[in-house]
Every structure is written in C-alpha cells, then in structure tokens.
mmCIF file of C-alpha atoms in Angstrom:
data_model
loop_
_atom_site.group_PDB
_atom_site.id
_atom_site.type_symbol
_atom_site.label_atom_id
_atom_site.label_comp_id
_atom_site.label_asym_id
_atom_site.label_seq_id
_atom_site.Cartn_x
_atom_site.Cartn_y
_atom_site.Cartn_z
ATOM 1 C CA MET A 1 77.749 15.005 71.579
ATOM 2 C CA LYS A 2 75.915 14.719 68.249
ATOM 3 C CA ALA A 3 77.932 15.130 65.036
ATOM 4 C CA VAL A 4 77.646 14.467 61.306
ATOM 5 C CA ILE A 5 80.506 12.206 60.204
ATOM 6 C CA PHE A 6 81.838 11.742 56.678
ATOM 7 C CA THR A 7 82.511 7.982 56.658
ATOM 8 C CA HIS A 8 83.314 7.432 52.972
ATOM 9 C CA PRO A 9 82.372 9.023 49.633
ATOM 10 C CA GLY A 10 78.608 9.122 49.300
ATOM 11 C CA GLU A 11 77.822 8.684 53.003
ATOM 12 C CA LEU A 12 77.351 10.971 55.979
ATOM 13 C CA VAL A 13 76.136 9.641 59.332
ATOM 14 C CA CYS A 14 74.620 11.621 62.189
ATOM 15 C CA THR A 15 75.749 9.902 65.364
ATOM 16 C CA GLU A 16 77.185 10.312 68.849
ATOM 17 C CA HIS A 17 80.812 11.477 68.840
ATOM 18 C CA PRO A 18 83.328 12.183 71.643
ATOM 19 C CA LEU A 19 83.280 15.728 72.986
ATOM 20 C CA PRO A 20 86.449 17.432 71.665
ATOM 21 C CA GLU A 21 88.966 18.661 74.219
ATOM 22 C CA PRO A 22 90.796 21.930 73.475
ATOM 23 C CA GLY A 23 94.562 21.629 73.371
ATOM 24 C CA SER A 24 97.100 24.291 74.218
ATOM 25 C CA GLY A 25 96.155 27.558 72.498
ATOM 26 C CA GLU A 26 92.710 26.218 71.578
ATOM 27 C CA VAL A 27 89.121 26.745 72.678
ATOM 28 C CA ARG A 28 86.027 24.569 72.588
ATOM 29 C CA LEU A 29 83.118 26.132 70.732
ATOM 30 C CA ARG A 30 79.450 25.390 71.070
ATOM 31 C CA VAL A 31 78.482 25.557 67.407
ATOM 32 C CA ASP A 32 75.747 28.151 66.850
ATOM 33 C CA ALA A 33 75.643 27.838 63.049
ATOM 34 C CA ALA A 34 77.566 26.153 60.252
ATOM 35 C CA GLY A 35 77.173 26.737 56.532
ATOM 36 C CA ILE A 36 77.126 24.025 53.872
ATOM 37 C CA CYS A 37 79.673 24.898 51.190
ATOM 38 C CA THR A 38 80.110 23.563 47.656
ATOM 39 C CA THR A 39 83.445 22.182 48.851
ATOM 40 C CA ASP A 40 81.610 20.021 51.391
ATOM 41 C CA VAL A 41 79.458 18.622 48.599
ATOM 42 C CA HIS A 42 82.575 17.767 46.576
ATOM 43 C CA ILE A 43 84.111 16.065 49.638
ATOM 44 C CA PHE A 44 80.905 14.043 50.015
ATOM 45 C CA HIS A 45 81.209 12.863 46.398
ATOM 46 C CA GLY A 46 84.867 11.896 46.817
ATOM 47 C CA HIS A 47 86.315 14.660 44.648
ATOM 48 C CA PHE A 48 88.811 15.704 47.344
ATOM 49 C CA ALA A 49 91.156 13.432 49.263
ATOM 50 C CA ILE A 50 89.763 13.807 52.787
ATOM 51 C CA ARG A 51 90.662 11.022 55.193
ATOM 52 C CA PRO A 52 87.530 9.709 56.958
ATOM 53 C CA PRO A 53 86.079 9.571 59.474
ATOM 54 C CA ARG A 54 85.793 13.356 59.552
ATOM 55 C CA VAL A 55 83.328 15.915 60.887
ATOM 56 C CA LEU A 56 82.829 18.276 57.940
ATOM 57 C CA GLY A 57 82.086 22.000 58.054
ATOM 58 C CA HIS A 58 84.454 24.975 57.754
ATOM 59 C CA GLU A 59 81.960 27.881 57.788
ATOM 60 C CA ILE A 60 81.484 28.146 61.544
ATOM 61 C CA VAL A 61 80.083 30.495 64.162
ATOM 62 C CA GLY A 62 80.226 29.409 67.778
ATOM 63 C CA THR A 63 80.317 30.459 71.407
ATOM 64 C CA VAL A 64 83.473 29.792 73.426
ATOM 65 C CA VAL A 65 82.585 27.431 76.279
ATOM 66 C CA ALA A 66 85.975 26.035 77.356
ATOM 67 C CA LEU A 67 89.614 27.111 77.191
ATOM 68 C CA GLY A 68 92.783 25.155 76.644
ATOM 69 C CA ALA A 69 96.103 26.075 78.228
ATOM 70 C CA ASP A 70 97.606 29.462 77.336
ATOM 71 C CA VAL A 71 94.295 30.988 76.190
ATOM 72 C CA SER A 72 93.129 34.287 77.653
ATOM 73 C CA GLY A 73 90.028 34.088 79.835
ATOM 74 C CA GLU A 74 88.514 37.021 77.909
ATOM 75 C CA TRP A 75 87.403 34.571 75.206
ATOM 76 C CA LEU A 76 85.068 32.628 77.487
ATOM 77 C CA GLY A 77 81.405 33.169 76.601
ATOM 78 C CA ARG A 78 82.078 35.173 73.443
ATOM 79 C CA ARG A 79 80.362 34.492 70.113
ATOM 80 C CA VAL A 80 82.998 34.230 67.407
ATOM 81 C CA GLY A 81 83.526 33.592 63.744
ATOM 82 C CA VAL A 82 86.271 31.176 62.764
ATOM 83 C CA GLN A 83 88.969 31.546 60.146
ATOM 84 C CA PRO A 84 89.095 27.825 59.320
ATOM 85 C CA ALA A 85 92.468 27.545 57.562
ATOM 86 C CA ARG A 86 95.987 27.570 59.007
ATOM 87 C CA PHE A 87 99.175 27.908 56.975
ATOM 88 C CA CYS A 88 102.707 26.812 57.848
ATOM 89 C CA GLY A 89 104.467 29.960 56.627
ATOM 90 C CA THR A 90 107.619 28.047 55.686
ATOM 91 C CA CYS A 91 106.814 25.951 52.575
ATOM 92 C CA SER A 92 107.570 27.106 49.041
ATOM 93 C CA ALA A 93 104.031 28.389 48.432
ATOM 94 C CA CYS A 94 103.934 30.312 51.715
ATOM 95 C CA ARG A 95 107.345 31.873 51.059
ATOM 96 C CA ARG A 96 106.014 33.117 47.722
ATOM 97 C CA GLY A 97 103.009 34.679 49.449
ATOM 98 C CA ALA A 98 100.526 32.063 48.151
ATOM 99 C CA LEU A 99 99.277 31.030 51.579
ATOM 100 C CA GLU A 100 96.098 29.498 50.187
ATOM 101 C CA LEU A 101 98.296 26.927 48.371
ATOM 102 C CA CYS A 102 100.252 25.993 51.506
ATOM 103 C CA GLU A 103 101.795 22.531 51.212
ATOM 104 C CA ASN A 104 101.066 21.881 54.913
ATOM 105 C CA PHE A 105 97.578 23.363 54.858
ATOM 106 C CA GLN A 106 95.379 22.629 57.878
ATOM 107 C CA CYS A 107 91.649 23.331 57.904
ATOM 108 C CA LEU A 108 88.584 22.654 60.004
ATOM 109 C CA GLY A 109 86.280 20.204 58.283
ATOM 110 C CA ASN A 110 89.165 18.994 56.132
ATOM 111 C CA THR A 111 92.303 17.932 57.962
ATOM 112 C CA GLN A 112 90.624 18.225 61.370
ATOM 113 C CA ASP A 113 87.042 17.960 62.612
ATOM 114 C CA GLY A 114 84.801 20.882 61.774
ATOM 115 C CA GLY A 115 81.443 22.397 62.560
ATOM 116 C CA TYR A 116 78.778 19.835 61.614
ATOM 117 C CA ALA A 117 78.513 19.056 65.314
ATOM 118 C CA GLU A 118 77.269 20.412 68.608
ATOM 119 C CA TYR A 119 80.837 21.306 69.609
ATOM 120 C CA THR A 120 84.185 21.752 67.892
ATOM 121 C CA THR A 121 87.633 23.137 68.717
ATOM 122 C CA ALA A 122 89.690 25.863 67.077
ATOM 123 C CA ALA A 123 92.882 27.765 67.801
ATOM 124 C CA ALA A 124 92.302 31.053 69.610
ATOM 125 C CA ASP A 125 94.207 32.927 66.919
ATOM 126 C CA GLN A 126 91.629 31.722 64.363
ATOM 127 C CA LEU A 127 88.773 33.489 66.153
ATOM 128 C CA VAL A 128 87.175 36.861 65.470
ATOM 129 C CA PRO A 129 84.670 38.318 67.978
ATOM 130 C CA LEU A 130 81.310 38.912 66.261
ATOM 131 C CA GLY A 131 79.773 41.289 68.775
ATOM 132 C CA ASN A 132 76.137 41.814 67.734
ATOM 133 C CA ILE A 133 76.553 40.112 64.322
ATOM 134 C CA ALA A 134 74.034 37.257 64.085
ATOM 135 C CA ALA A 135 75.253 33.685 63.707
ATOM 136 C CA ASP A 136 73.526 33.324 60.307
ATOM 137 C CA THR A 137 75.503 36.345 59.117
ATOM 138 C CA GLY A 138 78.814 35.277 60.632
ATOM 139 C CA VAL A 139 78.899 32.019 58.641
ATOM 140 C CA TRP A 140 79.408 34.132 55.502
ATOM 141 C CA LEU A 141 82.851 35.313 56.630
ATOM 142 C CA GLU A 142 84.756 32.454 54.988
ATOM 143 C CA PRO A 143 82.893 32.391 51.634
ATOM 144 C CA LEU A 144 83.085 36.172 51.409
ATOM 145 C CA ALA A 145 86.829 36.009 52.122
ATOM 146 C CA CYS A 146 87.193 33.556 49.225
ATOM 147 C CA VAL A 147 85.405 35.997 46.898
ATOM 148 C CA LEU A 148 87.555 38.926 48.036
ATOM 149 C CA HIS A 149 90.742 36.914 47.638
ATOM 150 C CA ALA A 150 89.711 35.992 44.088
ATOM 151 C CA LEU A 151 88.995 39.614 43.142
ATOM 152 C CA ASN A 152 92.281 40.728 44.674
ATOM 153 C CA GLY A 153 94.059 38.646 42.033
ATOM 154 C CA VAL A 154 92.514 40.365 38.997
ATOM 155 C CA SER A 155 92.395 43.884 37.601
ATOM 156 C CA LEU A 156 89.067 45.569 38.338
ATOM 157 C CA GLN A 157 88.023 48.330 35.965
ATOM 158 C CA GLN A 158 84.830 50.295 35.454
ATOM 159 C CA HIS A 159 83.880 47.894 32.693
ATOM 160 C CA PRO A 160 81.050 45.319 32.781
ATOM 161 C CA VAL A 161 81.823 41.999 34.451
ATOM 162 C CA LEU A 162 80.084 38.829 33.288
ATOM 163 C CA ILE A 163 79.371 36.027 35.783
ATOM 164 C CA ALA A 164 78.377 32.478 34.869
ATOM 165 C CA GLY A 165 76.180 31.051 37.617
ATOM 166 C CA ALA A 166 73.547 32.788 39.764
ATOM 167 C CA GLY A 167 74.020 30.570 42.795
ATOM 168 C CA THR A 168 75.406 31.489 46.196
ATOM 169 C CA PHE A 169 78.854 32.557 45.026
ATOM 170 C CA GLY A 170 77.553 34.222 41.875
ATOM 171 C CA ASN A 171 75.319 36.401 44.038
ATOM 172 C CA LEU A 172 78.158 37.160 46.447
ATOM 173 C CA PHE A 173 80.362 38.295 43.557
ATOM 174 C CA THR A 174 77.474 40.364 42.197
ATOM 175 C CA GLN A 175 76.933 42.183 45.475
ATOM 176 C CA VAL A 176 80.615 42.877 46.083
ATOM 177 C CA LEU A 177 81.201 44.137 42.542
ATOM 178 C CA THR A 178 78.093 46.337 42.385
ATOM 179 C CA ARG A 179 77.912 47.637 45.968
ATOM 180 C CA ILE A 180 81.575 47.962 46.875
ATOM 181 C CA TYR A 181 83.280 48.581 43.520
ATOM 182 C CA HIS A 182 80.254 50.034 41.664
ATOM 183 C CA ILE A 183 80.941 47.920 38.589
ATOM 184 C CA PRO A 184 78.033 46.787 36.373
ATOM 185 C CA VAL A 185 77.474 43.034 36.386
ATOM 186 C CA GLY A 186 75.734 40.714 33.958
ATOM 187 C CA VAL A 187 74.807 37.142 34.873
ATOM 188 C CA VAL A 188 74.028 34.044 32.800
ATOM 189 C CA ASP A 189 72.323 30.959 34.192
ATOM 190 C CA PRO A 190 70.071 28.154 32.913
ATOM 191 C CA ASN A 191 67.619 28.651 35.812
ATOM 192 C CA PRO A 192 65.212 31.622 35.358
ATOM 193 C CA ALA A 193 64.351 31.768 39.070
ATOM 194 C CA ARG A 194 68.013 32.182 39.979
ATOM 195 C CA LEU A 195 68.290 35.023 37.472
ATOM 196 C CA ASP A 196 65.488 36.855 39.267
ATOM 197 C CA LYS A 197 67.533 36.642 42.461
ATOM 198 C CA ALA A 198 70.651 37.892 40.618
ATOM 199 C CA LEU A 199 68.695 41.007 39.603
ATOM 200 C CA ALA A 200 67.617 41.514 43.207
ATOM 201 C CA MET A 201 71.256 41.216 44.282
ATOM 202 C CA GLY A 202 72.328 44.033 41.953
ATOM 203 C CA ALA A 203 72.927 42.574 38.489
ATOM 204 C CA SER A 204 72.127 45.076 35.751
ATOM 205 C CA ARG A 205 71.489 42.453 33.063
ATOM 206 C CA VAL A 206 70.753 38.732 33.078
ATOM 207 C CA TRP A 207 70.484 36.155 30.319
ATOM 208 C CA HIS A 208 68.793 32.779 30.411
ATOM 209 C CA VAL A 209 70.881 30.174 28.569
ATOM 210 C CA PRO A 210 70.338 26.445 27.979
ATOM 211 C CA ARG A 211 72.628 24.034 29.781
ATOM 212 C CA GLU A 212 74.014 22.860 26.449
ATOM 213 C CA GLY A 213 73.945 24.035 22.844
ATOM 214 C CA ALA A 214 74.411 27.223 20.855
ATOM 215 C CA THR A 215 73.388 30.658 22.170
ATOM 216 C CA PRO A 216 73.539 33.013 19.147
ATOM 217 C CA ASP A 217 71.068 35.588 20.504
ATOM 218 C CA THR A 218 72.850 35.741 23.857
ATOM 219 C CA ASP A 219 76.209 36.073 22.106
ATOM 220 C CA THR A 220 74.944 39.170 20.288
ATOM 221 C CA ARG A 221 73.334 40.733 23.346
ATOM 222 C CA ILE A 222 76.366 40.256 25.587
ATOM 223 C CA ALA A 223 78.633 41.789 22.946
ATOM 224 C CA ALA A 224 76.339 44.819 22.639
ATOM 225 C CA TRP A 225 76.039 45.236 26.423
ATOM 226 C CA SER A 226 79.769 44.992 27.077
ATOM 227 C CA ASP A 227 81.257 46.872 24.111
ATOM 228 C CA SER A 228 82.460 43.812 22.173
ATOM 229 C CA GLY A 229 83.075 41.613 25.186
ATOM 230 C CA PRO A 230 83.622 41.895 28.971
ATOM 231 C CA ALA A 231 87.119 42.554 30.301
ATOM 232 C CA LEU A 232 86.531 40.250 33.275
ATOM 233 C CA LEU A 233 84.514 37.042 33.229
ATOM 234 C CA ILE A 234 83.965 34.877 36.318
ATOM 235 C CA ASP A 235 82.843 31.265 36.338
ATOM 236 C CA THR A 236 81.167 30.166 39.578
ATOM 237 C CA SER A 237 79.596 27.018 38.137
ATOM 238 C CA GLY A 238 82.558 24.705 37.496
ATOM 239 C CA GLN A 239 80.763 23.483 34.362
ATOM 240 C CA ALA A 240 82.651 22.962 31.106
ATOM 241 C CA THR A 241 79.937 24.476 28.913
ATOM 242 C CA ALA A 242 79.801 27.647 31.002
ATOM 243 C CA ILE A 243 83.578 28.079 30.902
ATOM 244 C CA GLU A 244 83.730 27.514 27.130
ATOM 245 C CA ARG A 245 80.998 30.110 26.596
ATOM 246 C CA LEU A 246 82.810 32.668 28.729
ATOM 247 C CA LEU A 247 85.918 32.181 26.603
ATOM 248 C CA ARG A 248 83.806 32.850 23.529
ATOM 249 C CA TRP A 249 82.222 35.970 25.030
ATOM 250 C CA ALA A 250 85.486 37.455 26.317
ATOM 251 C CA GLY A 251 86.644 40.788 24.945
ATOM 252 C CA PRO A 252 90.182 41.761 23.874
ATOM 253 C CA ARG A 253 92.771 41.135 26.608
ATOM 254 C CA ALA A 254 90.032 39.887 28.910
ATOM 255 C CA THR A 255 90.626 37.767 32.007
ATOM 256 C CA LEU A 256 88.641 34.624 32.735
ATOM 257 C CA LEU A 257 88.616 33.829 36.453
ATOM 258 C CA LEU A 258 87.874 30.206 37.309
ATOM 259 C CA PHE A 259 86.259 30.163 40.757
ATOM 260 C CA GLY A 260 83.658 27.396 40.671
ATOM 261 C CA VAL A 261 84.823 23.968 41.820
ATOM 262 C CA SER A 262 84.770 21.411 38.985
ATOM 263 C CA ALA A 263 84.540 17.657 39.333
ATOM 264 C CA PRO A 264 87.898 15.977 38.589
ATOM 265 C CA ASP A 265 86.722 14.616 35.244
ATOM 266 C CA VAL A 266 85.515 17.940 33.808
ATOM 267 C CA GLN A 267 87.433 18.939 30.686
ATOM 268 C CA VAL A 268 87.237 22.245 28.830
ATOM 269 C CA ARG A 269 87.832 22.609 25.099
ATOM 270 C CA VAL A 270 90.040 25.582 24.307
ATOM 271 C CA THR A 271 92.417 26.273 21.445
ATOM 272 C CA PRO A 272 95.627 28.233 21.966
ATOM 273 C CA ALA A 273 94.767 30.133 18.791
ATOM 274 C CA ALA A 274 91.625 31.523 20.435
ATOM 275 C CA LEU A 275 93.634 32.744 23.428
ATOM 276 C CA PHE A 276 96.375 34.135 21.195
ATOM 277 C CA ALA A 277 94.063 36.048 18.862
ATOM 278 C CA ARG A 278 92.593 38.155 21.703
ATOM 279 C CA GLU A 279 95.465 37.894 24.215
ATOM 280 C CA LEU A 280 93.156 36.305 26.772
ATOM 281 C CA HIS A 281 94.255 35.543 30.311
ATOM 282 C CA LEU A 282 93.152 32.480 32.276
ATOM 283 C CA THR A 283 93.466 32.487 36.045
ATOM 284 C CA ALA A 284 91.946 30.663 38.997
ATOM 285 C CA SER A 285 91.399 31.210 42.696
ATOM 286 C CA ALA A 286 91.285 28.550 45.387
ATOM 287 C CA GLY A 287 90.644 29.466 48.995
ATOM 288 C CA MET A 288 91.342 32.554 51.050
ATOM 289 C CA THR A 289 94.027 34.296 53.102
ATOM 290 C CA PRO A 290 93.956 35.818 56.600
ATOM 291 C CA GLN A 291 94.076 39.272 55.003
ATOM 292 C CA ALA A 292 90.953 38.539 52.944
ATOM 293 C CA PHE A 293 89.223 37.230 56.070
ATOM 294 C CA GLU A 294 89.919 40.508 57.879
ATOM 295 C CA VAL A 295 88.483 42.540 55.000
ATOM 296 C CA ALA A 296 85.444 40.247 54.873
ATOM 297 C CA PHE A 297 84.702 41.034 58.508
ATOM 298 C CA GLN A 298 84.672 44.765 57.727
ATOM 299 C CA MET A 299 82.561 44.322 54.596
ATOM 300 C CA LEU A 300 79.945 41.932 56.003
ATOM 301 C CA PRO A 301 77.469 44.619 57.190
ATOM 302 C CA LYS A 302 77.377 46.179 53.705
ATOM 303 C CA LEU A 303 75.896 43.097 52.057
ATOM 304 C CA THR A 304 72.395 41.582 51.982
ATOM 305 C CA LEU A 305 72.806 37.916 52.880
ATOM 306 C CA GLU A 306 69.502 36.715 54.342
ATOM 307 C CA PRO A 307 67.842 36.270 50.888
ATOM 308 C CA LEU A 308 70.663 33.909 49.897
ATOM 309 C CA ILE A 309 69.825 31.425 52.677
ATOM 310 C CA SER A 310 67.684 28.662 51.219
ATOM 311 C CA ALA A 311 67.099 26.550 54.337
ATOM 312 C CA ARG A 312 67.961 26.030 57.988
ATOM 313 C CA VAL A 313 68.248 22.451 59.219
ATOM 314 C CA GLY A 314 69.312 20.500 62.268
ATOM 315 C CA LEU A 315 72.128 17.947 62.345
ATOM 316 C CA ASP A 316 69.728 15.019 61.944
ATOM 317 C CA ALA A 317 68.608 16.287 58.533
ATOM 318 C CA VAL A 318 72.082 16.712 57.046
ATOM 319 C CA PRO A 319 72.811 13.165 55.747
ATOM 320 C CA GLU A 320 69.552 12.962 53.768
ATOM 321 C CA LEU A 321 70.030 16.523 52.506
ATOM 322 C CA PHE A 322 73.395 15.599 50.990
ATOM 323 C CA GLN A 323 71.825 12.605 49.256
ATOM 324 C CA LYS A 324 69.381 15.002 47.591
ATOM 325 C CA MET A 325 72.064 17.637 46.824
ATOM 326 C CA PRO A 326 71.789 20.866 48.891
ATOM 327 C CA VAL A 327 70.537 23.851 46.894
ATOM 328 C CA GLY A 328 71.502 27.412 47.780
ATOM 329 C CA LYS A 329 73.066 28.297 51.112
ATOM 330 C CA VAL A 330 71.900 25.895 53.807
ATOM 331 C CA ILE A 331 72.605 26.805 57.432
ATOM 332 C CA ILE A 332 72.967 24.035 60.023
ATOM 333 C CA THR A 333 71.920 24.909 63.558
ATOM 334 C CA PRO A 334 72.771 21.982 65.834
ATOM 335 C CA GLU A 335 69.739 22.480 68.056
ATOM 336 C CA GLY A 336 67.518 22.247 64.957
#
C-alpha cells in the first residue's frame, strides 16, 4: 500500500509500505480521510520524540475492511471515527484521573502507525460508528475532543473570553464557546484575513495586532470590551508574544489557558509579582480523554466545520506540503 513515512526530523517520504495486519481485538481500516494536525507539524520538525520510521496521522476516518480475532463481525463495512489514544489505567497519572498524561500512552501516528496511508489498524474499542456523518466531518472528532477537554478544566462564566490565534483551534474554541455555552468571544491575530473568518465563526469582536511590539490601542479596547480584563484567556498560538500579551490583558483572578503547542525553545517572560497582584491562574491542556471524545461525537453536528478546511490533498502531495508548512486544516484523502 501507499503511505507517508516520517523518516527523520524534516523529512516525510511517500512510498510503498507493507499492508498492516489486524491483531487480536483490532480491525484494518481503509482510510477515507485523515486530518493534518499542528502536532504532526511539530513531529515533522523534531519537537516531539517520535521514533521513526512512523506513519503519522491521528485524526482518522476509515471503513472497516478486515477483522482480527475476537472482533464482532458487525464492524465489517462500517465507516468509523477513531479515538487515537489508549491509556494504561494503572500508572500514577491514570490513577489520579489524568488519562491524557498517561505514562504508558499509546497513540496512532505517534507510538504506532497512523492514518497517512491507504490502510491502518486500530483496536475495535477505539472505534465510533459515524452513520451518515461525512468523512471530512468525522476527522474533527479528535481536535474537538481536545478543545472540550481543555474547557472542562476551567471555570466558564458568562463573561467575555479572549482567544489569541484565529487558526483552526481558535475557530473551534470560538464556535464551542459561542454556540454551545453562549459566551461572547474576542479574538486577536496578526493576520486580518483570519480575523474575518473568526467573525464568521461567531466572534463578537476581533483585533488585529502586530506579531511583535506594543499594542496600546488594543490594550485599551480589550479592557473596555471585557470590563477591565477577561476572566478567561486562551492561547492557541504557542507564541511567546501572544502569551505575554494575554497575561497583560487578563482581568482580576483570571485564568490563562495554554493550549497552543510551543516549540521547545520558546520562553515566556512573566514576573511572579504580576501574577500575585491580580491573583492570576496559569493552566495548560494537552490531549483528550475518552469522555471528551464521546461528547465531541454528540456535539459535532452543531458546529460549522467545512469553512475551516483549507485544502484536500492526496498522499503524494503530503511531503512537499510539510516542507512549505500546512496552513489551516488540510484533509488527506488517500485516493487523491
């Protein structure tokens, strides 16, 4: 079969690869669609310790075409979404309920081959039947679950939320907060075109900011919009400047949620005195849980996801795309 292989940092190769055989409790999937995630981009650049060679891709929709031992025949021929992560349930993190921090974490496209291929395998208990949900919609299950897991860890009030970054995850947060929780959202981004999309996704206010430098006018406008500072601020960019600005814009007893993935060398300047003076809270969210995945499945039809897809490509185009840096949500369809 054809697959895209991560061979070492900075290189992906589209080549022939052995057809995977499902083990006990597993199925073989014909991949119908796979999403490119920011995490995949960081793996490509060597920011995460992934042992190559590896087929990347953890946002997967596929059709079950073969069954391993001890798998019910009812799965055969069904289109499914895939919960990509598995957790041991016995390590210290799992015993504390922090499954997403499992010390023995297993994940498609990470510790085992994923969905940048014509076929992949997954455990039957990782599958969710999609029914009439389109493949391009089903790939959003995992990213949406990550957003829901992040929001589950903070206090949501009917008070404006400020988001740094109007990319894929910024727009997912915006839709969930405005459509599900009916909370007003403001968005900052250095790209005016992305701000237009944030407005279309439900943001009530947007501000264009430079990538670096002072923003006195924006400081004043955000304070006026949010009654002296938002109570919840979410960074989806992973950029130091964005995070430092959010800390400056935060209101009394506000929470700053770090969600965007930062490169390992990114450093943020913050003084304890600034946190102390306003009793600010810093928190972060990494990954998802099975519970969040279940809620994501129920919530999927309530969101508008097609406008967030920037491109659809075949497997052959993936290596060059990563060299140019994928923009927006790119969907891989193996047949092209």
